[in-house]
PDB file of C-alpha atoms in Angstrom:
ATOM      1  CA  UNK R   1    -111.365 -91.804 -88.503  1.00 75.00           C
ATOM      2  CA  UNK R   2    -110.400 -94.701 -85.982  1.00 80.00           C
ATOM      3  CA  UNK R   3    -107.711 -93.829 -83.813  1.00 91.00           C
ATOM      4  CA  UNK R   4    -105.719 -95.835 -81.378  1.00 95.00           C
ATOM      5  CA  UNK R   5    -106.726 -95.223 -77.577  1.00 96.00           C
ATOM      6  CA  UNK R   6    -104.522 -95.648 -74.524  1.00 97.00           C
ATOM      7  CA  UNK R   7    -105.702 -94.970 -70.499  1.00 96.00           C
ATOM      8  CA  UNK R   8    -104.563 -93.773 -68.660  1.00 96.00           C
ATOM      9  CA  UNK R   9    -102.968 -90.599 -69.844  1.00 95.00           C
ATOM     10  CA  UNK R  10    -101.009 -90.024 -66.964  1.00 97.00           C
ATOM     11  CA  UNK R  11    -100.057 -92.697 -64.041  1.00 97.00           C
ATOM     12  CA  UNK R  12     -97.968 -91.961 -61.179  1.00 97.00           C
ATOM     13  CA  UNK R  13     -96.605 -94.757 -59.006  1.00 97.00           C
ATOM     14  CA  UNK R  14     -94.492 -95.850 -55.783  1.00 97.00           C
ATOM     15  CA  UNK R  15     -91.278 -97.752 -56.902  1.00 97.00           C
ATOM     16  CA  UNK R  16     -91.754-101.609 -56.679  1.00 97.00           C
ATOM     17  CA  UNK R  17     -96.045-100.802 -57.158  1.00 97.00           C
ATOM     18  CA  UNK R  18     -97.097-103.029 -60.566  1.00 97.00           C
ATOM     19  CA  UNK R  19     -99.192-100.479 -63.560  1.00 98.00           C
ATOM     20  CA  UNK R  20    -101.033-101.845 -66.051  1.00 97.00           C
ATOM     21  CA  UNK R  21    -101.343 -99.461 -69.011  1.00 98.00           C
ATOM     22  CA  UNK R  22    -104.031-100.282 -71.775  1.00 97.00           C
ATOM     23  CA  UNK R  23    -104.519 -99.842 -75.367  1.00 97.00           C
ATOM     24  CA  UNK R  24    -107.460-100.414 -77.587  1.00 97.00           C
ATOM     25  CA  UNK R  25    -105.694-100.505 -80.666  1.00 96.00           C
ATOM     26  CA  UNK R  26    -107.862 -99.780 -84.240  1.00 93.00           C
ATOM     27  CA  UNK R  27    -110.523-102.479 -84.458  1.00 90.00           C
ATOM     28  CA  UNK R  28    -109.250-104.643 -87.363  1.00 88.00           C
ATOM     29  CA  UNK R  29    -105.735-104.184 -86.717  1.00 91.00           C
ATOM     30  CA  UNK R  30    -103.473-107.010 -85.919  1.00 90.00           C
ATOM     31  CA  UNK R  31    -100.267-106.116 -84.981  1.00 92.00           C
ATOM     32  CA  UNK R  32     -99.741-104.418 -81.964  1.00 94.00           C
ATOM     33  CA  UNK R  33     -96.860-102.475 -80.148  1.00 96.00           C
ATOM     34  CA  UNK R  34     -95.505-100.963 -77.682  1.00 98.00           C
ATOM     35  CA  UNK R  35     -93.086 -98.421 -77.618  1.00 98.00           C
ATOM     36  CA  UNK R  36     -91.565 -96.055 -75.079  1.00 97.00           C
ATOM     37  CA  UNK R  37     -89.629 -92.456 -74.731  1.00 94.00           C
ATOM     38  CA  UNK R  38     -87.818 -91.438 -71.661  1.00 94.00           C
ATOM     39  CA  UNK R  39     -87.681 -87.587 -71.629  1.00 90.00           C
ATOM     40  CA  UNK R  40     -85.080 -86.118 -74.136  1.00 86.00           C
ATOM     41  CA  UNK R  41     -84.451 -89.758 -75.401  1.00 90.00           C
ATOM     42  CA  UNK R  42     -85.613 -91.489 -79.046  1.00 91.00           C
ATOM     43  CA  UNK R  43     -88.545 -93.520 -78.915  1.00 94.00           C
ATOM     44  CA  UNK R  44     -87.808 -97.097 -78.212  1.00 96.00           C
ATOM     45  CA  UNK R  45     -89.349-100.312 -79.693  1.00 95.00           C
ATOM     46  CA  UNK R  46     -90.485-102.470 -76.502  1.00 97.00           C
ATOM     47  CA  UNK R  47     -92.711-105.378 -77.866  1.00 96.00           C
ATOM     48  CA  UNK R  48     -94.421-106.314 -81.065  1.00 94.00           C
ATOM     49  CA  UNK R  49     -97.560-108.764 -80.510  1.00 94.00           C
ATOM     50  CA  UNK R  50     -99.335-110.911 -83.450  1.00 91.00           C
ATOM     51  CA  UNK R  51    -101.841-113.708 -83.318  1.00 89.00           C
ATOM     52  CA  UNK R  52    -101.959-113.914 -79.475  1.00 90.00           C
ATOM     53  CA  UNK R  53     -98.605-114.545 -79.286  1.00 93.00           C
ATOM     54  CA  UNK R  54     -95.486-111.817 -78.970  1.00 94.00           C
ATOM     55  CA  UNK R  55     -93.756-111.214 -82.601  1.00 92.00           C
ATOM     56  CA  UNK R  56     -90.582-109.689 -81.124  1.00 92.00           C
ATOM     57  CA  UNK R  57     -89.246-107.856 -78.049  1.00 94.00           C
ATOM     58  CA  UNK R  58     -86.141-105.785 -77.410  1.00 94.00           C
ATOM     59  CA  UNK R  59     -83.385-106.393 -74.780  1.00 93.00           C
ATOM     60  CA  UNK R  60     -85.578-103.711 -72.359  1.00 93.00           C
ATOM     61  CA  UNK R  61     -88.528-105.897 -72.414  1.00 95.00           C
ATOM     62  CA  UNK R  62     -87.714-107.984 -69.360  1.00 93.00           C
ATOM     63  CA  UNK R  63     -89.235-110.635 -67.284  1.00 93.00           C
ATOM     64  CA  UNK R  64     -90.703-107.332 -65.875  1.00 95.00           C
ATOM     65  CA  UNK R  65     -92.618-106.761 -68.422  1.00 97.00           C
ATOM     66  CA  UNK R  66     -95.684-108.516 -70.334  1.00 97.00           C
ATOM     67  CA  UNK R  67     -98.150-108.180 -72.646  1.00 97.00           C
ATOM     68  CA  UNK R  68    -101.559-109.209 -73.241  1.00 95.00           C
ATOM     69  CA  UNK R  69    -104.769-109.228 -75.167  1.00 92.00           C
ATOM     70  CA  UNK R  70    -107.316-109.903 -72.948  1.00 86.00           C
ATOM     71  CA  UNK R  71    -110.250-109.661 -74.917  1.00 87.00           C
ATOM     72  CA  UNK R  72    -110.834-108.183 -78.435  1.00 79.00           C
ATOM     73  CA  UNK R  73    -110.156-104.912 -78.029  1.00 88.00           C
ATOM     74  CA  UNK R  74    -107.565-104.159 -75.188  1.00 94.00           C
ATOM     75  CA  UNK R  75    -104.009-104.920 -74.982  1.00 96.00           C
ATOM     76  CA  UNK R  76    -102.256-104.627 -71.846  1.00 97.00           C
ATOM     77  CA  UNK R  77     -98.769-103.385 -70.892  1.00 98.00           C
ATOM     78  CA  UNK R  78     -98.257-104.816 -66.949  1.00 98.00           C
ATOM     79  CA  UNK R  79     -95.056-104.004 -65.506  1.00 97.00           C
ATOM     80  CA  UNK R  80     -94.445-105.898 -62.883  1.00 96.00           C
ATOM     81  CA  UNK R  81     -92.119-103.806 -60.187  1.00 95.00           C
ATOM     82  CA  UNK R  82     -91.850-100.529 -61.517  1.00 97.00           C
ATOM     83  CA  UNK R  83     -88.372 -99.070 -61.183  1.00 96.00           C
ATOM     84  CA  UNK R  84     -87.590 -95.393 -61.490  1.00 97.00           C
ATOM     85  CA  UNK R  85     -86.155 -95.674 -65.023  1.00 96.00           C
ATOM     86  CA  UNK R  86     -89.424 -97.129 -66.254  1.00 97.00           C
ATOM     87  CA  UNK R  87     -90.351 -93.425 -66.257  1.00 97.00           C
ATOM     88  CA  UNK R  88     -91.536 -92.321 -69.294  1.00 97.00           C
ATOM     89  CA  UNK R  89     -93.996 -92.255 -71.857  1.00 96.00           C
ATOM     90  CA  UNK R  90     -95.298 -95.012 -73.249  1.00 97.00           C
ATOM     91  CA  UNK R  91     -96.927 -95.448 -76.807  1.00 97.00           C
ATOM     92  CA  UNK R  92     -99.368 -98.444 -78.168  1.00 97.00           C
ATOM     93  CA  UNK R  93     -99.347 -98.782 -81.632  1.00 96.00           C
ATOM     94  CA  UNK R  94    -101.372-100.963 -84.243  1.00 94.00           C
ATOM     95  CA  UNK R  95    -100.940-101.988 -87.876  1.00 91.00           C
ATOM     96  CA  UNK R  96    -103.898-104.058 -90.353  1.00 87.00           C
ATOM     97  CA  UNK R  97    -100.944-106.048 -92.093  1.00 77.00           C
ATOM     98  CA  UNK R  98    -102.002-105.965 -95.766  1.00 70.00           C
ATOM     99  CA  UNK R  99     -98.403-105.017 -96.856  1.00 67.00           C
ATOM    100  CA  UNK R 100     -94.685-104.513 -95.608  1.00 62.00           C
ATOM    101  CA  UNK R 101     -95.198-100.718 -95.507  1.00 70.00           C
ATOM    102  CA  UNK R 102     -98.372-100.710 -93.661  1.00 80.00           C
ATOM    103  CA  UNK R 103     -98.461 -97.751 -91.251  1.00 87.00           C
ATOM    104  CA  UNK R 104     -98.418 -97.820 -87.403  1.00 91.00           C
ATOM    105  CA  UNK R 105    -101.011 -95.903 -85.731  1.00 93.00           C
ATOM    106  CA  UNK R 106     -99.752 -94.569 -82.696  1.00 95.00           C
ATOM    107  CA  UNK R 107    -101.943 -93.824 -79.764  1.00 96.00           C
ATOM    108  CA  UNK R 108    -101.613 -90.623 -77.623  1.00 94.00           C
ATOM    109  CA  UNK R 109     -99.272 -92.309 -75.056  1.00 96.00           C
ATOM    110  CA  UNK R 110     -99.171 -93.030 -71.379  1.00 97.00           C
ATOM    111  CA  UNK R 111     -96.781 -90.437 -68.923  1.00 96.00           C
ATOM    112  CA  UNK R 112     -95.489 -93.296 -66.339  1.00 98.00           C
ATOM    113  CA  UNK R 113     -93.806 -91.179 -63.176  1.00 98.00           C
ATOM    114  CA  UNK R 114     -92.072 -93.301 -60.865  1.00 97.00           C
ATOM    115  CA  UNK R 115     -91.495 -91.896 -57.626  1.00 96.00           C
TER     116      UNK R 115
ATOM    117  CA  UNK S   1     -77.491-103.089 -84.862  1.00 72.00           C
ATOM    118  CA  UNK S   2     -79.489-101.087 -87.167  1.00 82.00           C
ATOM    119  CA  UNK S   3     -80.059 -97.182 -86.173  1.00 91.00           C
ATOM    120  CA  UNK S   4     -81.410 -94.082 -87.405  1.00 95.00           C
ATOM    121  CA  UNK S   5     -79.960 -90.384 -87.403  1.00 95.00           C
ATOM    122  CA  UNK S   6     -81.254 -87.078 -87.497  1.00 96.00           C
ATOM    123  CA  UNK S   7     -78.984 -84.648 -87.853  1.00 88.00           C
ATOM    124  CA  UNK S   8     -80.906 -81.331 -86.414  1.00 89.00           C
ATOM    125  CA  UNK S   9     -82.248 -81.161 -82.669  1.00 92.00           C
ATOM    126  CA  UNK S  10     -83.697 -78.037 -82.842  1.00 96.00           C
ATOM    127  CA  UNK S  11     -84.503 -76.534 -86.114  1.00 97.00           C
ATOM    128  CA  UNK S  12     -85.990 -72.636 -85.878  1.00 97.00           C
ATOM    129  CA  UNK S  13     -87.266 -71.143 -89.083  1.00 97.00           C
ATOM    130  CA  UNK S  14     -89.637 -68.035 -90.364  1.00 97.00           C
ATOM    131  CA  UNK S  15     -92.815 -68.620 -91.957  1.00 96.00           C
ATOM    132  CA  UNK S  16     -92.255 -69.267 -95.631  1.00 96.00           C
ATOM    133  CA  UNK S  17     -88.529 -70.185 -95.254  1.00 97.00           C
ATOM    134  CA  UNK S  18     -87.586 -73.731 -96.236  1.00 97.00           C
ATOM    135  CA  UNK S  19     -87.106 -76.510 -94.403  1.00 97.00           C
ATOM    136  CA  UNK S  20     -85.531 -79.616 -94.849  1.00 97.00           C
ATOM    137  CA  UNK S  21     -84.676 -82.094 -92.250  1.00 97.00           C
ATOM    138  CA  UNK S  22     -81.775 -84.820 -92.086  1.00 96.00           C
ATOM    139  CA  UNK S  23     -82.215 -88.285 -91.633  1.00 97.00           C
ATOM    140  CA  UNK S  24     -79.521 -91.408 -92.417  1.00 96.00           C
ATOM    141  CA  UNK S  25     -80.056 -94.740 -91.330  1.00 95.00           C
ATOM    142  CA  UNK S  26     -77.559 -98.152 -91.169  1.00 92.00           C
ATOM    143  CA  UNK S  27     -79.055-101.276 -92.931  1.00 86.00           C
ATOM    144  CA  UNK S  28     -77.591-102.386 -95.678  1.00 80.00           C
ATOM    145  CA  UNK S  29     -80.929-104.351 -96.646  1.00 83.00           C
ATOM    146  CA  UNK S  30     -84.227-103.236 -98.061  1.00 85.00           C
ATOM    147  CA  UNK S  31     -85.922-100.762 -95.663  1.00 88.00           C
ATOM    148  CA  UNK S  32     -89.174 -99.324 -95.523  1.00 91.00           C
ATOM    149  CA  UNK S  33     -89.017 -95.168 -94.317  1.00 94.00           C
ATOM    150  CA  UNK S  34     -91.371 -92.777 -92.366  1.00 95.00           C
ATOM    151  CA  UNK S  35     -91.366 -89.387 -91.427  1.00 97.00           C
ATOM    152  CA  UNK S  36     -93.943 -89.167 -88.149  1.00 96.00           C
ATOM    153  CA  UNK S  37     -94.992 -85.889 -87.000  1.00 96.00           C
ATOM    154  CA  UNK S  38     -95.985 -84.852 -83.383  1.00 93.00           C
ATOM    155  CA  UNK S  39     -98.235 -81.579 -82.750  1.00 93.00           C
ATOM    156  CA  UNK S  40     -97.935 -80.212 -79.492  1.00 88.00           C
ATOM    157  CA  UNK S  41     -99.847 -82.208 -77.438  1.00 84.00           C
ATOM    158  CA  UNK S  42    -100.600 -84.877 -79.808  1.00 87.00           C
ATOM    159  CA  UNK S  43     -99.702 -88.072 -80.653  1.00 87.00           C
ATOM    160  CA  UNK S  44     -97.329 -89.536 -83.487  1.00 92.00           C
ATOM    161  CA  UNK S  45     -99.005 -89.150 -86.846  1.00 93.00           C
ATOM    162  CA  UNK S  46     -97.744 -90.524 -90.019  1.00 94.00           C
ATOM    163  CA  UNK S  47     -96.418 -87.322 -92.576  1.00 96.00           C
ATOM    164  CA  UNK S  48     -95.520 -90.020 -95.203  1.00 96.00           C
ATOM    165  CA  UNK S  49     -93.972 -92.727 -95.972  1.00 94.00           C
ATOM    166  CA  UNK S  50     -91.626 -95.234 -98.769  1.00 93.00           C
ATOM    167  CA  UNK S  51     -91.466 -98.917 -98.879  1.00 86.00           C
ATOM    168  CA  UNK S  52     -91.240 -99.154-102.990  1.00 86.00           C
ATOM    169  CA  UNK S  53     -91.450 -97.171-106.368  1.00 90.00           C
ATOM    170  CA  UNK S  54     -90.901 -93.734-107.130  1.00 93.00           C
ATOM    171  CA  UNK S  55     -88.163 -92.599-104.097  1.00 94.00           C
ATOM    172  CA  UNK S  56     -89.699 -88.933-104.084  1.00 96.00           C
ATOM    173  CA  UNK S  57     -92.204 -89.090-101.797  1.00 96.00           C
ATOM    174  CA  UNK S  58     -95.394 -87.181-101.172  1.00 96.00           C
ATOM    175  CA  UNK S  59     -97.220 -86.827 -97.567  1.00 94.00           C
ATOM    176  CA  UNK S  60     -99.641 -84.428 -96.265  1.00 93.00           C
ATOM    177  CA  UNK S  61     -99.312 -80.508 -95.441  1.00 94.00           C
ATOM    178  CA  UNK S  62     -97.247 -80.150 -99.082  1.00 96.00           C
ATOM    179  CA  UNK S  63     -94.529 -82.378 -97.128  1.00 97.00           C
ATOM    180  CA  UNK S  64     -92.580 -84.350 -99.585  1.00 97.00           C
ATOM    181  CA  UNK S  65     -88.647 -86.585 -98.690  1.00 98.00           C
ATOM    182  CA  UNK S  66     -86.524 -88.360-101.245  1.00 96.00           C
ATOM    183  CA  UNK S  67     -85.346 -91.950-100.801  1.00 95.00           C
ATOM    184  CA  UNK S  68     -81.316 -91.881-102.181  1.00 95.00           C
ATOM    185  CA  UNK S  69     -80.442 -95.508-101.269  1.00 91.00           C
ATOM    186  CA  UNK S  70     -76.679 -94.549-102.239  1.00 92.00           C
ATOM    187  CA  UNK S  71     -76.514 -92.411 -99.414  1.00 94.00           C
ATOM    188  CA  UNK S  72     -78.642 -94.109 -97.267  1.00 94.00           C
ATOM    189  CA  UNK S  73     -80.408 -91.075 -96.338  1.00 96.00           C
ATOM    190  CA  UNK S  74     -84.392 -90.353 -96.521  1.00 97.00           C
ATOM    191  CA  UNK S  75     -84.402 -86.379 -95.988  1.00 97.00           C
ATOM    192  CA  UNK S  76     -88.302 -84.304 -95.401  1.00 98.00           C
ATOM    193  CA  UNK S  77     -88.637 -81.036 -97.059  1.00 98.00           C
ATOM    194  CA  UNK S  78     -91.011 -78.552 -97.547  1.00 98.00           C
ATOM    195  CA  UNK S  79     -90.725 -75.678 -99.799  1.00 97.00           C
ATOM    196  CA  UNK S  80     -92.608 -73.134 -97.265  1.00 97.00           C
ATOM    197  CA  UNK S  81     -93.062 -73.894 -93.888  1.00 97.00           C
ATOM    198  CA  UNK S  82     -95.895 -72.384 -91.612  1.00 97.00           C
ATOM    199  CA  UNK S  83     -96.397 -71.275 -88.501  1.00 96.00           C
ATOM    200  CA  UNK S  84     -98.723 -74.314 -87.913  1.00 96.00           C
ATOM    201  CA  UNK S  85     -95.669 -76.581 -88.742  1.00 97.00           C
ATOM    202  CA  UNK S  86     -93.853 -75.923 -85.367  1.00 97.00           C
ATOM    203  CA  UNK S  87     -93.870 -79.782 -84.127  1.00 96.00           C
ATOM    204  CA  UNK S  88     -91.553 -82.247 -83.667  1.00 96.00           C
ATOM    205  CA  UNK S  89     -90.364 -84.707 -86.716  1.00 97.00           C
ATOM    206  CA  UNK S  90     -89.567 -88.409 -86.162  1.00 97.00           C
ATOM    207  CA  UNK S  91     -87.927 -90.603 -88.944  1.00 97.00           C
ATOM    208  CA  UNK S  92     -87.879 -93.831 -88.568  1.00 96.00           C
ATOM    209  CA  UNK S  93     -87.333 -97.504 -90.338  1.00 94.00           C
ATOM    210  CA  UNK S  94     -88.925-101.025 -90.674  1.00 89.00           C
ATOM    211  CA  UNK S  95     -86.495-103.603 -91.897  1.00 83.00           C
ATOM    212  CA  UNK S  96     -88.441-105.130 -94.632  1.00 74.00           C
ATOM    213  CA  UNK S  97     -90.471-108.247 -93.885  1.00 69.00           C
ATOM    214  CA  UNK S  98     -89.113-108.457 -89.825  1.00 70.00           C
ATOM    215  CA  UNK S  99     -92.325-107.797 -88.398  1.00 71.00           C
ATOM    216  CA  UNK S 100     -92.777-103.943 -88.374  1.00 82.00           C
ATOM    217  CA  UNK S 101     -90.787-102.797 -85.469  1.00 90.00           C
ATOM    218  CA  UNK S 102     -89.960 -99.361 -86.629  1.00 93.00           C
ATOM    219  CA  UNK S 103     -86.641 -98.133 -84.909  1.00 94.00           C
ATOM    220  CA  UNK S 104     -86.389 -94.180 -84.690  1.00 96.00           C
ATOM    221  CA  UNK S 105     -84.745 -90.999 -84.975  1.00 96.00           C
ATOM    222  CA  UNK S 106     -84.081 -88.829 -81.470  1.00 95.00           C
ATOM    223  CA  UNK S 107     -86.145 -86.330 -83.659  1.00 95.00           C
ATOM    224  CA  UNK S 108     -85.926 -82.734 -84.838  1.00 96.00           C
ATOM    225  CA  UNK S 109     -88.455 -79.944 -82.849  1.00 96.00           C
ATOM    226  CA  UNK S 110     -89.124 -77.400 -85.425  1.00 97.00           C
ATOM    227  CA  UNK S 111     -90.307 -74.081 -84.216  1.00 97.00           C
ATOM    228  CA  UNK S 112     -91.698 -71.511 -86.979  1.00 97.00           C
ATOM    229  CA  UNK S 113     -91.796 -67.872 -85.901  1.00 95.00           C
ATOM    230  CA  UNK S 114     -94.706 -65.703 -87.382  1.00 89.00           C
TER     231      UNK S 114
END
């Protein structure tokens, strides 16, 4: 079954240091997300991303942050001066878009420690 | 701004007891529901879902939750939990039609002893 893929699985980082955390989200999917969950918290809707071009973004998605789909098959999560409350583990998810209910397929996550 | 509850952090139960988890959302509009389900050491997966028909649901593992849009509430049960079961449970809700952001529950951890 195709499953959404994220690298790394862990990345630990110096405060101020840019990460770039990548998906590959399910081949013929296309709608992308990411999401994130600070330890303890509830998972938290970052950025939505549809036909090269973001959908949506919460008030946490900053000029910090961006997104991109560099070639077919990744999409990118770049933050730009990691802060220690960007800690936390970040999910990529993708949906095909054939109907309002279509599922999200998450991927295992990212652990982000910022030190 | 729309938000989800659940009202169980921790949830600890004996094989074969029954389980059912709270969840209540805020949107008055038409929703679409899911209950996501995270093994230990895995990522999210989907247990089931509602976005129309019938509001008694059916997912995987003998999982089932009921839709009551009166109450606003979208509730999982299952009639005999295992000891595989111990997870946690996410609920969570797309506002119909606005692009599929799902917004979620702080989830329940279910632990089943043996």
């Amino acid at each position: 079954e195709p499953e959404v893929t994220q690298t790394p699985s862990h990345q630990v980082t110096q405060m101020g240091q840019e990460v770039i955390l990548r998906c590959v989200p399910i081949s013929n999917h296309l709608y992308f997300y990411w999401y994130r969950q600070i330890l303890g918290q509830k998972v938290e809707f970052l950025v939505s991303f549809y036909n090269n071009e973001i959908s949506e973004k919460s008030e946490i998605f900053d000029d910090q942050f961006s997104v991109e789909r560099p070639d077919g098959s990744n999409f990118t999560l770049k933050i730009r001066s990691t802060k220690l409350e960007d800690s936390a583990m970040y999910f990529c998810a993708s949906r095909l878009v054939t109907e309002p209910g279509d599922t999200q397929y998450f991927g295992p996550g990212t652990r982000l420690t910022v030190l | 701004a729309q938000s989800v509850s659940q009202h169980n952090h921790h949830v600890i139960l004996s094989e074969a007891a029954s389980l059912e988890l709270g969840c209540n959302y805020s949107y008055g509009g038409t929703v679409n529901l899911f209950w996501y389900v995270q093994y230990p050491g895995q990522h999210l997966q989907l247990l089931l879902k509602y976005f129309s028909g019938d509001p008694l649901v059916k997912g995987i593992k003998g999982f089932e939750a009921e839709f009551i849009k009166s109450k606003f509430s979208f509730n999982l049960r299952k009639p005999s939990v295992q000891w595989s079961d111990t997870a946690e449970y996410f609920c969570a809700v797309n506002i119909y039609n606005q692009g599929g952001k799902l917004i979620f529950g702080q989830g329940t951890e279910l632990s089943v002893k043996p």
